[in-house]
Tab-separated table of C-alpha atoms in Angstrom:
chain	number	residue	atom	x	y	z
A	1	UNK	CA	115.374	-42.236	38.839
A	2	UNK	CA	117.595	-42.479	41.638
A	3	UNK	CA	116.001	-43.716	44.949
A	4	UNK	CA	116.577	-45.822	47.990
A	5	UNK	CA	115.414	-49.132	48.377
A	6	UNK	CA	112.120	-48.910	50.155
A	7	UNK	CA	111.427	-49.349	54.065
A	8	UNK	CA	108.911	-51.496	55.562
A	9	UNK	CA	109.671	-54.189	52.885
A	10	UNK	CA	112.368	-56.911	52.437
A	11	UNK	CA	115.425	-57.756	54.415
A	12	UNK	CA	118.415	-54.771	54.197
A	13	UNK	CA	117.525	-53.056	57.677
A	14	UNK	CA	118.029	-54.590	60.883
A	15	UNK	CA	115.693	-53.679	64.168
A	16	UNK	CA	118.862	-52.621	65.996
A	17	UNK	CA	122.352	-50.780	65.280
A	18	UNK	CA	125.230	-53.577	64.849
A	19	UNK	CA	127.334	-52.857	68.191
A	20	UNK	CA	123.603	-53.851	70.378
A	21	UNK	CA	123.553	-57.001	67.937
A	22	UNK	CA	127.063	-58.026	67.797
A	23	UNK	CA	127.238	-58.085	71.694
A	24	UNK	CA	124.129	-60.621	71.491
A	25	UNK	CA	125.955	-62.762	68.994
A	26	UNK	CA	129.353	-62.478	71.136
A	27	UNK	CA	128.230	-63.995	74.095
A	28	UNK	CA	127.450	-67.429	72.071
A	29	UNK	CA	130.250	-69.460	72.213
A	30	UNK	CA	128.358	-72.243	69.819
A	31	UNK	CA	127.806	-69.794	67.677
A	32	UNK	CA	131.786	-68.788	67.391
A	33	UNK	CA	132.885	-72.484	67.262
A	34	UNK	CA	130.334	-73.102	64.167
A	35	UNK	CA	131.828	-69.782	62.187
A	36	UNK	CA	135.320	-70.301	63.049
A	37	UNK	CA	135.058	-73.916	62.154
A	38	UNK	CA	132.895	-73.108	58.951
A	39	UNK	CA	135.108	-69.602	57.713
A	40	UNK	CA	138.920	-71.600	58.540
A	41	UNK	CA	137.883	-74.457	56.569
A	42	UNK	CA	136.787	-72.111	53.339
A	43	UNK	CA	139.662	-70.345	53.614
A	44	UNK	CA	141.429	-73.346	53.705
A	45	UNK	CA	140.412	-74.396	50.729
A	46	UNK	CA	140.140	-71.617	48.341
A	47	UNK	CA	143.880	-70.641	48.981
A	48	UNK	CA	144.590	-73.950	48.054
A	49	UNK	CA	143.020	-73.955	44.178
A	50	UNK	CA	143.448	-70.001	43.915
A	51	UNK	CA	147.495	-70.784	44.369
A	52	UNK	CA	147.040	-73.147	41.591
A	53	UNK	CA	146.560	-70.439	39.109
A	54	UNK	CA	149.563	-68.174	38.281
A	55	UNK	CA	147.192	-65.343	36.931
A	56	UNK	CA	145.155	-65.275	39.584
A	57	UNK	CA	145.914	-61.350	39.717
A	58	UNK	CA	145.402	-60.889	36.491
A	59	UNK	CA	142.391	-62.253	36.288
A	60	UNK	CA	141.496	-60.418	39.148
A	61	UNK	CA	142.569	-57.060	37.346
A	62	UNK	CA	140.244	-58.551	34.136
A	63	UNK	CA	137.247	-58.884	36.868
A	64	UNK	CA	137.688	-55.373	37.901
A	65	UNK	CA	137.805	-53.872	34.352
A	66	UNK	CA	134.850	-55.747	33.278
A	67	UNK	CA	132.663	-54.412	35.913
A	68	UNK	CA	134.066	-51.021	35.837
A	69	UNK	CA	133.549	-51.161	32.153
A	70	UNK	CA	129.419	-52.747	32.555
A	71	UNK	CA	128.760	-49.993	35.377
A	72	UNK	CA	130.021	-47.166	32.680
A	73	UNK	CA	127.735	-48.571	30.449
A	74	UNK	CA	124.723	-49.867	32.439
A	75	UNK	CA	122.047	-48.262	30.593
A	76	UNK	CA	122.780	-49.504	26.964
A	77	UNK	CA	123.711	-52.968	28.249
A	78	UNK	CA	120.424	-53.181	29.918
A	79	UNK	CA	118.534	-52.365	27.220
A	80	UNK	CA	120.299	-54.835	25.239
A	81	UNK	CA	120.012	-57.921	27.304
A	82	UNK	CA	116.023	-56.598	27.311
A	83	UNK	CA	116.266	-56.972	23.546
A	84	UNK	CA	117.842	-60.131	23.364
A	85	UNK	CA	115.894	-62.028	26.040
A	86	UNK	CA	112.847	-60.708	24.268
A	87	UNK	CA	113.664	-62.044	20.504
A	88	UNK	CA	114.401	-65.418	22.376
A	89	UNK	CA	110.782	-65.776	23.464
A	90	UNK	CA	111.335	-64.622	27.007
A	91	UNK	CA	108.981	-61.464	28.350
A	92	UNK	CA	110.966	-58.474	30.143
A	93	UNK	CA	110.016	-56.999	33.312
A	94	UNK	CA	111.657	-53.373	34.801
A	95	UNK	CA	111.117	-53.217	38.821
A	96	UNK	CA	111.967	-49.699	40.208
A	97	UNK	CA	112.038	-51.403	44.001
A	98	UNK	CA	111.242	-54.440	46.230
A	99	UNK	CA	107.517	-53.604	45.924
A	100	UNK	CA	107.268	-53.627	42.406
A	101	UNK	CA	109.009	-56.909	41.801
A	102	UNK	CA	107.033	-58.610	44.689
A	103	UNK	CA	104.087	-57.248	42.961
A	104	UNK	CA	105.457	-58.414	39.639
A	105	UNK	CA	105.923	-62.148	40.579
A	106	UNK	CA	103.219	-62.807	42.505
A	107	UNK	CA	101.051	-61.558	39.620
A	108	UNK	CA	102.397	-63.628	37.733
A	109	UNK	CA	102.482	-66.993	39.875
A	110	UNK	CA	98.983	-66.283	40.445
A	111	UNK	CA	97.935	-65.696	36.664
A	112	UNK	CA	99.309	-70.054	36.460
A	113	UNK	CA	96.925	-70.973	39.048
A	114	UNK	CA	99.440	-72.762	40.835
A	115	UNK	CA	99.822	-71.942	44.641
A	116	UNK	CA	103.428	-73.666	45.230
A	117	UNK	CA	106.544	-72.330	43.528
A	118	UNK	CA	110.292	-74.024	44.219
A	119	UNK	CA	113.149	-71.760	44.636
A	120	UNK	CA	116.958	-71.406	43.647
A	121	UNK	CA	118.620	-69.662	45.983
A	122	UNK	CA	118.610	-66.411	45.426
A	123	UNK	CA	119.891	-63.468	47.170
A	124	UNK	CA	117.962	-60.986	45.351
A	125	UNK	CA	114.748	-62.447	46.509
A	126	UNK	CA	115.668	-62.651	49.902
A	127	UNK	CA	116.474	-58.654	49.681
A	128	UNK	CA	113.558	-57.562	48.466
A	129	UNK	CA	111.163	-60.177	50.755
A	130	UNK	CA	109.620	-62.236	48.209
A	131	UNK	CA	108.873	-65.706	50.129
A	132	UNK	CA	106.742	-62.993	52.260
A	133	UNK	CA	105.079	-61.554	49.628
A	134	UNK	CA	104.354	-64.735	48.221
A	135	UNK	CA	102.992	-66.237	51.271
A	136	UNK	CA	100.366	-62.976	52.076
A	137	UNK	CA	99.236	-64.108	48.460
A	138	UNK	CA	98.718	-67.625	49.377
A	139	UNK	CA	101.575	-68.828	47.682
A	140	UNK	CA	104.057	-71.383	49.514
A	141	UNK	CA	107.536	-71.121	48.229
A	142	UNK	CA	109.817	-73.934	48.962
A	143	UNK	CA	113.605	-73.404	48.800
A	144	UNK	CA	115.559	-75.950	47.521
A	145	UNK	CA	119.314	-74.778	48.142
A	146	UNK	CA	120.054	-77.494	51.346
A	147	UNK	CA	121.462	-74.419	53.323
A	148	UNK	CA	117.966	-72.522	52.409
A	149	UNK	CA	115.980	-75.463	53.147
A	150	UNK	CA	117.456	-75.469	56.570
A	151	UNK	CA	117.331	-71.917	57.510
A	152	UNK	CA	113.267	-71.998	55.628
A	153	UNK	CA	112.391	-74.534	58.084
A	154	UNK	CA	114.307	-73.427	61.436
A	155	UNK	CA	112.327	-69.965	61.129
A	156	UNK	CA	115.246	-68.471	61.160
A	157	UNK	CA	117.484	-65.722	58.907
A	158	UNK	CA	120.670	-66.496	56.472
A	159	UNK	CA	123.788	-65.476	57.995
A	160	UNK	CA	126.167	-65.742	55.113
A	161	UNK	CA	125.740	-65.126	51.478
A	162	UNK	CA	127.411	-68.660	50.417
A	163	UNK	CA	126.134	-70.576	52.651
A	164	UNK	CA	123.352	-69.119	54.885
A	165	UNK	CA	123.025	-71.761	57.222
A	166	UNK	CA	126.696	-71.487	58.447
A	167	UNK	CA	125.386	-70.549	61.847
A	168	UNK	CA	124.329	-74.194	62.237
A	169	UNK	CA	126.329	-77.213	63.301
A	170	UNK	CA	124.890	-80.998	62.164
A	171	UNK	CA	123.582	-81.823	65.575
A	172	UNK	CA	121.135	-78.428	65.248
A	173	UNK	CA	120.281	-79.064	61.806
A	174	UNK	CA	118.782	-82.727	62.729
A	175	UNK	CA	116.867	-81.185	65.099
A	176	UNK	CA	115.001	-78.668	62.533
A	177	UNK	CA	114.425	-81.873	60.294
A	178	UNK	CA	113.089	-83.774	63.362
A	179	UNK	CA	110.688	-81.033	64.078
A	180	UNK	CA	109.692	-79.106	60.841
A	181	UNK	CA	110.053	-81.690	57.789
A	182	UNK	CA	107.503	-83.674	57.125
A	183	UNK	CA	107.626	-87.749	56.919
A	184	UNK	CA	111.409	-87.348	58.141
A	185	UNK	CA	112.858	-90.851	59.765
A	186	UNK	CA	112.319	-90.408	63.452
A	187	UNK	CA	115.715	-92.152	63.662
A	188	UNK	CA	117.869	-89.812	61.724
A	189	UNK	CA	121.330	-89.122	63.222
A	190	UNK	CA	123.454	-86.206	62.381
A	191	UNK	CA	126.045	-87.543	59.828
A	192	UNK	CA	126.362	-85.185	57.595
A	193	UNK	CA	125.321	-88.069	53.735
A	194	UNK	CA	122.164	-88.647	56.162
A	195	UNK	CA	121.031	-85.045	56.285
A	196	UNK	CA	121.502	-84.624	53.289
A	197	UNK	CA	119.539	-87.652	52.009
A	198	UNK	CA	116.507	-86.889	54.344
A	199	UNK	CA	116.268	-83.349	52.237
A	200	UNK	CA	116.880	-84.944	49.129
A	201	UNK	CA	113.509	-87.289	49.683
A	202	UNK	CA	111.578	-84.158	51.281
A	203	UNK	CA	112.399	-82.149	47.916
A	204	UNK	CA	112.106	-84.734	44.935
A	205	UNK	CA	108.289	-84.583	44.741
A	206	UNK	CA	108.257	-81.381	45.731
A	207	UNK	CA	110.528	-80.585	42.017
A	208	UNK	CA	108.520	-83.388	40.093
A	209	UNK	CA	104.961	-81.670	40.524
A	210	UNK	CA	105.542	-78.038	41.031
A	211	UNK	CA	104.998	-76.126	37.938
A	212	UNK	CA	106.357	-72.815	38.645
A	213	UNK	CA	109.964	-72.088	39.883
A	214	UNK	CA	111.728	-69.045	40.807
A	215	UNK	CA	115.277	-68.146	40.341
A	216	UNK	CA	118.238	-65.444	40.605
A	217	UNK	CA	120.760	-65.250	38.110
A	218	UNK	CA	124.560	-64.998	39.008
A	219	UNK	CA	124.983	-63.438	35.091
A	220	UNK	CA	123.080	-62.376	32.238
A	221	UNK	CA	124.833	-61.613	29.277
A	222	UNK	CA	123.793	-58.674	27.050
A	223	UNK	CA	125.116	-60.021	23.937
A	224	UNK	CA	123.069	-63.044	23.792
A	225	UNK	CA	120.385	-62.599	26.167
A	226	UNK	CA	121.838	-65.787	28.154
A	227	UNK	CA	121.346	-66.482	31.856
A	228	UNK	CA	123.355	-68.200	34.098
A	229	UNK	CA	122.702	-69.620	38.056
A	230	UNK	CA	126.025	-71.867	39.415
A	231	UNK	CA	125.594	-74.138	41.779
A	232	UNK	CA	126.805	-77.046	43.970
A	233	UNK	CA	124.108	-79.152	44.733
A	234	UNK	CA	121.678	-79.851	42.063
A	235	UNK	CA	118.720	-78.419	42.621
A	236	UNK	CA	119.102	-75.130	40.457
A	237	UNK	CA	119.229	-77.559	37.587
A	238	UNK	CA	116.059	-78.794	38.436
A	239	UNK	CA	114.280	-75.920	39.060
A	240	UNK	CA	115.532	-74.352	35.927
A	241	UNK	CA	114.408	-77.431	34.070
A	242	UNK	CA	111.577	-79.185	35.027
A	243	UNK	CA	108.938	-76.480	35.751
A	244	UNK	CA	106.333	-75.014	33.077
A	245	UNK	CA	107.275	-71.489	33.555
A	246	UNK	CA	110.339	-69.586	35.153
A	247	UNK	CA	110.711	-66.029	36.940
A	248	UNK	CA	114.507	-65.236	37.395
A	249	UNK	CA	114.808	-61.750	39.646
A	250	UNK	CA	118.085	-60.231	38.754
A	251	UNK	CA	119.669	-57.031	39.990
A	252	UNK	CA	120.747	-54.699	37.366
A	253	UNK	CA	124.443	-55.064	38.018
A	254	UNK	CA	124.914	-58.675	37.438
A	255	UNK	CA	124.518	-57.928	33.319
A	256	UNK	CA	127.823	-58.552	31.616
A	257	UNK	CA	128.569	-57.476	28.629
A	258	UNK	CA	129.572	-60.395	26.260
A	259	UNK	CA	129.399	-64.380	26.406
A	260	UNK	CA	133.389	-64.521	26.106
A	261	UNK	CA	133.262	-62.503	29.616
A	262	UNK	CA	132.245	-65.470	31.251
A	263	UNK	CA	135.373	-67.188	31.297
A	264	UNK	CA	136.782	-64.456	33.524
A	265	UNK	CA	134.264	-64.890	35.500
A	266	UNK	CA	133.456	-68.248	36.093
A	267	UNK	CA	137.086	-68.960	37.001
A	268	UNK	CA	136.907	-66.388	39.736
A	269	UNK	CA	133.639	-67.358	40.918
A	270	UNK	CA	134.138	-70.555	42.607
A	271	UNK	CA	137.514	-70.308	43.605
A	272	UNK	CA	136.928	-67.867	45.715
A	273	UNK	CA	133.666	-68.709	47.010
A	274	UNK	CA	133.831	-72.885	47.549
A	275	UNK	CA	137.265	-73.259	46.606
A	276	UNK	CA	136.813	-75.083	43.924
A	277	UNK	CA	138.056	-74.907	40.289
A	278	UNK	CA	134.544	-75.172	38.591
A	279	UNK	CA	131.266	-74.692	39.825
A	280	UNK	CA	129.785	-78.447	39.979
A	281	UNK	CA	126.226	-76.865	38.216
A	282	UNK	CA	126.498	-74.306	35.581
A	283	UNK	CA	123.233	-73.826	34.038
A	284	UNK	CA	122.592	-71.235	31.094
A	285	UNK	CA	119.293	-70.965	29.030
A	286	UNK	CA	118.424	-68.209	26.375
A	287	UNK	CA	114.680	-67.161	26.326
A	288	UNK	CA	112.311	-70.169	25.650
A	289	UNK	CA	113.559	-73.340	23.770
A	290	UNK	CA	110.256	-75.108	22.184
A	291	UNK	CA	109.947	-78.412	24.025
A	292	UNK	CA	112.761	-78.458	25.984
A	293	UNK	CA	112.450	-76.470	30.000
A	294	UNK	CA	110.293	-74.106	30.728
A	295	UNK	CA	108.226	-72.760	28.034
A	296	UNK	CA	107.044	-69.969	29.532
A	297	UNK	CA	110.273	-67.246	30.734
A	298	UNK	CA	110.103	-64.000	32.686
A	299	UNK	CA	112.832	-61.697	33.835
A	300	UNK	CA	112.561	-59.200	36.453
A	301	UNK	CA	115.206	-56.436	36.297
A	302	UNK	CA	115.754	-55.170	40.028
A	303	UNK	CA	116.736	-52.054	40.737
A	304	UNK	CA	115.914	-51.619	44.814
A	305	UNK	CA	118.583	-48.532	45.493
A	306	UNK	CA	120.698	-49.683	42.849
A	307	UNK	CA	120.797	-46.379	40.524
A	308	UNK	CA	121.815	-44.390	43.803
A	309	UNK	CA	124.739	-46.384	44.724
A	310	UNK	CA	125.725	-46.057	40.922
A	311	UNK	CA	125.058	-42.168	41.421
A	312	UNK	CA	128.448	-42.363	44.207
A	313	UNK	CA	131.388	-42.534	42.397
A	314	UNK	CA	133.318	-43.650	45.172
A	315	UNK	CA	130.334	-46.326	46.324
A	316	UNK	CA	129.715	-47.516	43.149
A	317	UNK	CA	132.209	-50.245	42.726
A	318	UNK	CA	130.276	-52.192	45.827
A	319	UNK	CA	128.194	-52.978	42.849
A	320	UNK	CA	130.730	-54.716	41.033
A	321	UNK	CA	130.238	-57.948	43.996
A	322	UNK	CA	129.810	-61.348	42.190
A	323	UNK	CA	128.679	-62.763	45.779
A	324	UNK	CA	130.972	-65.162	46.331
A	325	UNK	CA	131.403	-64.435	49.955
A	326	UNK	CA	135.445	-64.331	50.192
A	327	UNK	CA	135.213	-61.185	51.835
A	328	UNK	CA	133.163	-62.571	54.367
A	329	UNK	CA	135.473	-65.817	55.219
A	330	UNK	CA	139.062	-63.608	55.664
A	331	UNK	CA	136.941	-60.752	57.953
A	332	UNK	CA	137.939	-61.295	61.527
A	333	UNK	CA	134.987	-59.351	62.879
A	334	UNK	CA	132.225	-61.398	60.780
A	335	UNK	CA	134.004	-64.684	62.209
A	336	UNK	CA	133.319	-63.178	65.421
A	337	UNK	CA	129.767	-61.652	65.438
A	338	UNK	CA	128.294	-63.778	62.599
A	339	UNK	CA	125.913	-62.726	59.871
A	340	UNK	CA	122.540	-61.589	61.649
A	341	UNK	CA	124.630	-58.784	63.467
A	342	UNK	CA	124.695	-57.080	60.739
A	343	UNK	CA	120.881	-56.573	59.970
A	344	UNK	CA	120.665	-57.452	56.554
A	345	UNK	CA	120.608	-60.234	53.945
A	346	UNK	CA	124.276	-59.189	52.643
A	347	UNK	CA	126.475	-59.632	56.055
A	348	UNK	CA	130.123	-59.241	56.424
A	349	UNK	CA	132.368	-56.275	54.410
A	350	UNK	CA	130.627	-56.370	51.466
A	351	UNK	CA	127.043	-55.898	53.247
A	352	UNK	CA	128.755	-53.144	55.520
A	353	UNK	CA	129.583	-51.204	52.385
A	354	UNK	CA	126.611	-52.251	49.940
A	355	UNK	CA	123.592	-51.819	52.385
A	356	UNK	CA	124.201	-48.359	53.716
A	357	UNK	CA	123.955	-47.412	49.939
A	358	UNK	CA	120.603	-49.091	48.993
A	359	UNK	CA	119.066	-47.809	52.002
A	360	UNK	CA	120.755	-44.794	52.373
A	361	UNK	CA	123.469	-44.357	55.108
A	362	UNK	CA	121.181	-43.098	57.888
A	363	UNK	CA	118.912	-46.063	57.906
A	364	UNK	CA	122.476	-48.478	58.386
A	365	UNK	CA	124.459	-45.690	60.040
A	366	UNK	CA	126.599	-48.236	62.236
A	367	UNK	CA	127.428	-50.676	59.264
A	368	UNK	CA	130.418	-49.055	58.100
A	369	UNK	CA	131.640	-48.867	61.656
A	370	UNK	CA	131.368	-52.726	61.732
A	371	UNK	CA	134.805	-53.391	60.160
A	372	UNK	CA	138.601	-52.837	61.716
A	373	UNK	CA	140.052	-51.756	58.452
A	374	UNK	CA	142.571	-54.406	58.537
A	375	UNK	CA	141.802	-54.731	55.006
A	376	UNK	CA	141.803	-58.774	54.886
A	377	UNK	CA	138.380	-58.207	51.989
A	378	UNK	CA	140.429	-55.572	49.465
A	379	UNK	CA	143.150	-58.736	49.150
A	380	UNK	CA	140.548	-61.361	49.331
A	381	UNK	CA	138.084	-59.888	46.413
A	382	UNK	CA	138.551	-61.612	43.239
A	383	UNK	CA	137.350	-58.099	41.212
A	384	UNK	CA	139.295	-56.036	43.540
A	385	UNK	CA	136.316	-53.634	45.466
A	386	UNK	CA	138.210	-51.647	47.320
A	387	UNK	CA	135.738	-52.009	50.688
A	388	UNK	CA	138.613	-50.628	53.311
A	389	UNK	CA	138.231	-46.995	51.375
A	390	UNK	CA	134.289	-47.228	50.742
A	391	UNK	CA	133.941	-47.881	54.586
A	392	UNK	CA	135.929	-44.873	55.321
A	393	UNK	CA	133.892	-43.022	52.844
A	394	UNK	CA	130.655	-43.883	54.214
A	395	UNK	CA	131.770	-42.931	57.818
A	396	UNK	CA	132.082	-39.576	56.433
A	397	UNK	CA	128.370	-39.577	55.223
A	398	UNK	CA	126.766	-40.952	58.688
A	399	UNK	CA	125.508	-39.108	60.663
A	400	UNK	CA	126.990	-38.157	63.750
A	401	UNK	CA	126.420	-36.919	67.607
A	402	UNK	CA	127.061	-32.880	68.026
A	403	UNK	CA	128.913	-33.487	70.623
A	404	UNK	CA	131.158	-35.835	68.529
A	405	UNK	CA	131.767	-32.820	65.988
A	406	UNK	CA	132.546	-30.514	68.366
A	407	UNK	CA	135.005	-32.738	70.133
A	408	UNK	CA	136.383	-33.097	66.643
A	409	UNK	CA	136.079	-29.358	65.341
A	410	UNK	CA	138.260	-28.381	68.441
A	411	UNK	CA	141.144	-31.282	68.276
A	412	UNK	CA	141.505	-29.808	64.490
A	413	UNK	CA	141.680	-26.364	65.681
A	414	UNK	CA	144.266	-27.657	68.504
A	415	UNK	CA	146.253	-29.378	66.485
A	416	UNK	CA	146.025	-26.407	63.472
A	417	UNK	CA	147.871	-23.973	66.578
A	418	UNK	CA	151.533	-25.451	67.646
A	419	UNK	CA	151.545	-23.978	70.722
A	420	UNK	CA	147.909	-24.784	71.704
A	421	UNK	CA	149.070	-28.620	71.003
A	422	UNK	CA	151.893	-28.269	72.770
A	423	UNK	CA	149.766	-27.432	75.944
A	424	UNK	CA	147.522	-30.033	75.138
A	425	UNK	CA	150.872	-32.431	74.918
A	426	UNK	CA	151.682	-31.936	78.538
A	427	UNK	CA	147.934	-31.826	79.521
A	428	UNK	CA	148.108	-35.302	78.077
A	429	UNK	CA	149.880	-36.694	80.731
A	430	UNK	CA	147.283	-36.248	83.261
A	431	UNK	CA	145.283	-38.719	81.491
A	432	UNK	CA	146.513	-41.253	84.173
A	433	UNK	CA	144.064	-39.740	86.169
A	434	UNK	CA	141.242	-40.872	83.677
A	435	UNK	CA	141.685	-44.689	84.409
A	436	UNK	CA	144.604	-47.524	82.220
A	437	UNK	CA	143.522	-46.959	78.278
A	438	UNK	CA	140.990	-44.308	78.857
A	439	UNK	CA	138.305	-46.279	80.936
A	440	UNK	CA	137.874	-43.378	83.030
A	441	UNK	CA	136.820	-40.680	80.487
A	442	UNK	CA	133.754	-38.679	81.515
A	443	UNK	CA	130.520	-38.892	79.590
A	444	UNK	CA	130.496	-38.321	76.144
A	445	UNK	CA	133.820	-39.080	75.807
A	446	UNK	CA	133.918	-42.515	77.761
A	447	UNK	CA	131.594	-44.186	74.359
A	448	UNK	CA	134.805	-43.600	72.788
A	449	UNK	CA	136.930	-45.442	75.019
A	450	UNK	CA	134.021	-48.266	75.466
A	451	UNK	CA	135.626	-50.052	72.148
A	452	UNK	CA	139.009	-48.313	71.442
A	453	UNK	CA	141.981	-47.975	73.615
A	454	UNK	CA	143.569	-44.641	74.305
A	455	UNK	CA	146.822	-44.514	73.594
A	456	UNK	CA	149.383	-44.150	76.320
A	457	UNK	CA	151.160	-40.852	76.828
A	458	UNK	CA	154.920	-40.590	75.910
A	459	UNK	CA	157.081	-39.898	79.531
A	460	UNK	CA	159.114	-37.612	77.070
A	461	UNK	CA	156.939	-35.883	73.664
A	462	UNK	CA	159.209	-35.039	70.797
A	463	UNK	CA	159.078	-31.954	71.238
A	464	UNK	CA	161.001	-32.354	74.736
A	465	UNK	CA	163.176	-34.773	73.314
A	466	UNK	CA	164.024	-32.225	70.287
A	467	UNK	CA	164.665	-29.532	72.889
A	468	UNK	CA	167.233	-31.768	75.136
A	469	UNK	CA	169.278	-32.182	71.817
């Protein structure tokens, strides 16, 4: 069943179009400084470790081929994953959309009698608005990833796939901790080790006393039923091993065919994301192991618009994304506006192609235009997603005003008739009367020139030059 993510639940739709939100972000100089510093640092680290691998391009090609194979065989692989997880003592649930996923997880937690859960950083649970659903049922979710904790305590929204609090500097983080963190030392400074120490003390008791954890998954291996989470802080390892019950919410596109396929992705992901040779913590588990780790394991397989994306032959490669955020770190638009301007939990170039497809293009019609089409994202993507081509594809699907359609039809007709086109070229010289670079165009044409420069007409057209020779 190919349906889009439902409205009114989750975090895939913004409350205003990208141009309006970006205008607000561009007016915040502190935000731009924070973003420029963070993205420049990550780009530098990533570039250095990628340069160490002589076969990086071959690895990218292998990752792309594996993802294409997975999408072509997705139903079979998901059924195989379900079979293997069940055989290993886990329980698999299928969620068609965010509402069903939230209901499943909330009921599973409620069945344990617990009123608090610890969470591993998860884009899928942010996508469906799981925290809000749990809170509505009287259950307290506690984010344990440091950046996610900063966002949660600050009553904020994540603005980056990998570094959710990238829009905050350390002084702002200190103020959030002093204001929101119970038992924090009033003498806390903005020294990063001190901030991390305060978060560690705050979370330690929570880790040891909470019996239910909720996680996402970077990969699910169909061949073995193994789930994998990679992270840098160790909080994930605590959440995946200490509680009695573990509930994992995984997008259906995260499945990989075989254990050996992780060899490719575990080389690509850390280098493209955090600029590391390998992830500091790579946790894998297969079902339930008696006497070791969680004794109750539930896997929720989430659709929420993914089958609608899969149905689009051009757009489906957006599902290849491994959530590395490399495209965000090289994008000139993201670096200036930040993630909040996109209105979705998936910001940046990948968000501009994924969010509209999950929701239906009409619900995120401005996002395919949140790009200069420079192609840096395509070059940086470790699985070779051709984001610029998908952006153009989605622009063709986005609703266009009647006036724009009329203008484009007139332009096409003019260009298809040489004599008419020649007269239009002569008339273009009159554009000087409309102001520099089209700034004086009348409505609705001035909307086009608001974010683009109208080319200056040449003093002599090619046809005039040719006649003169």
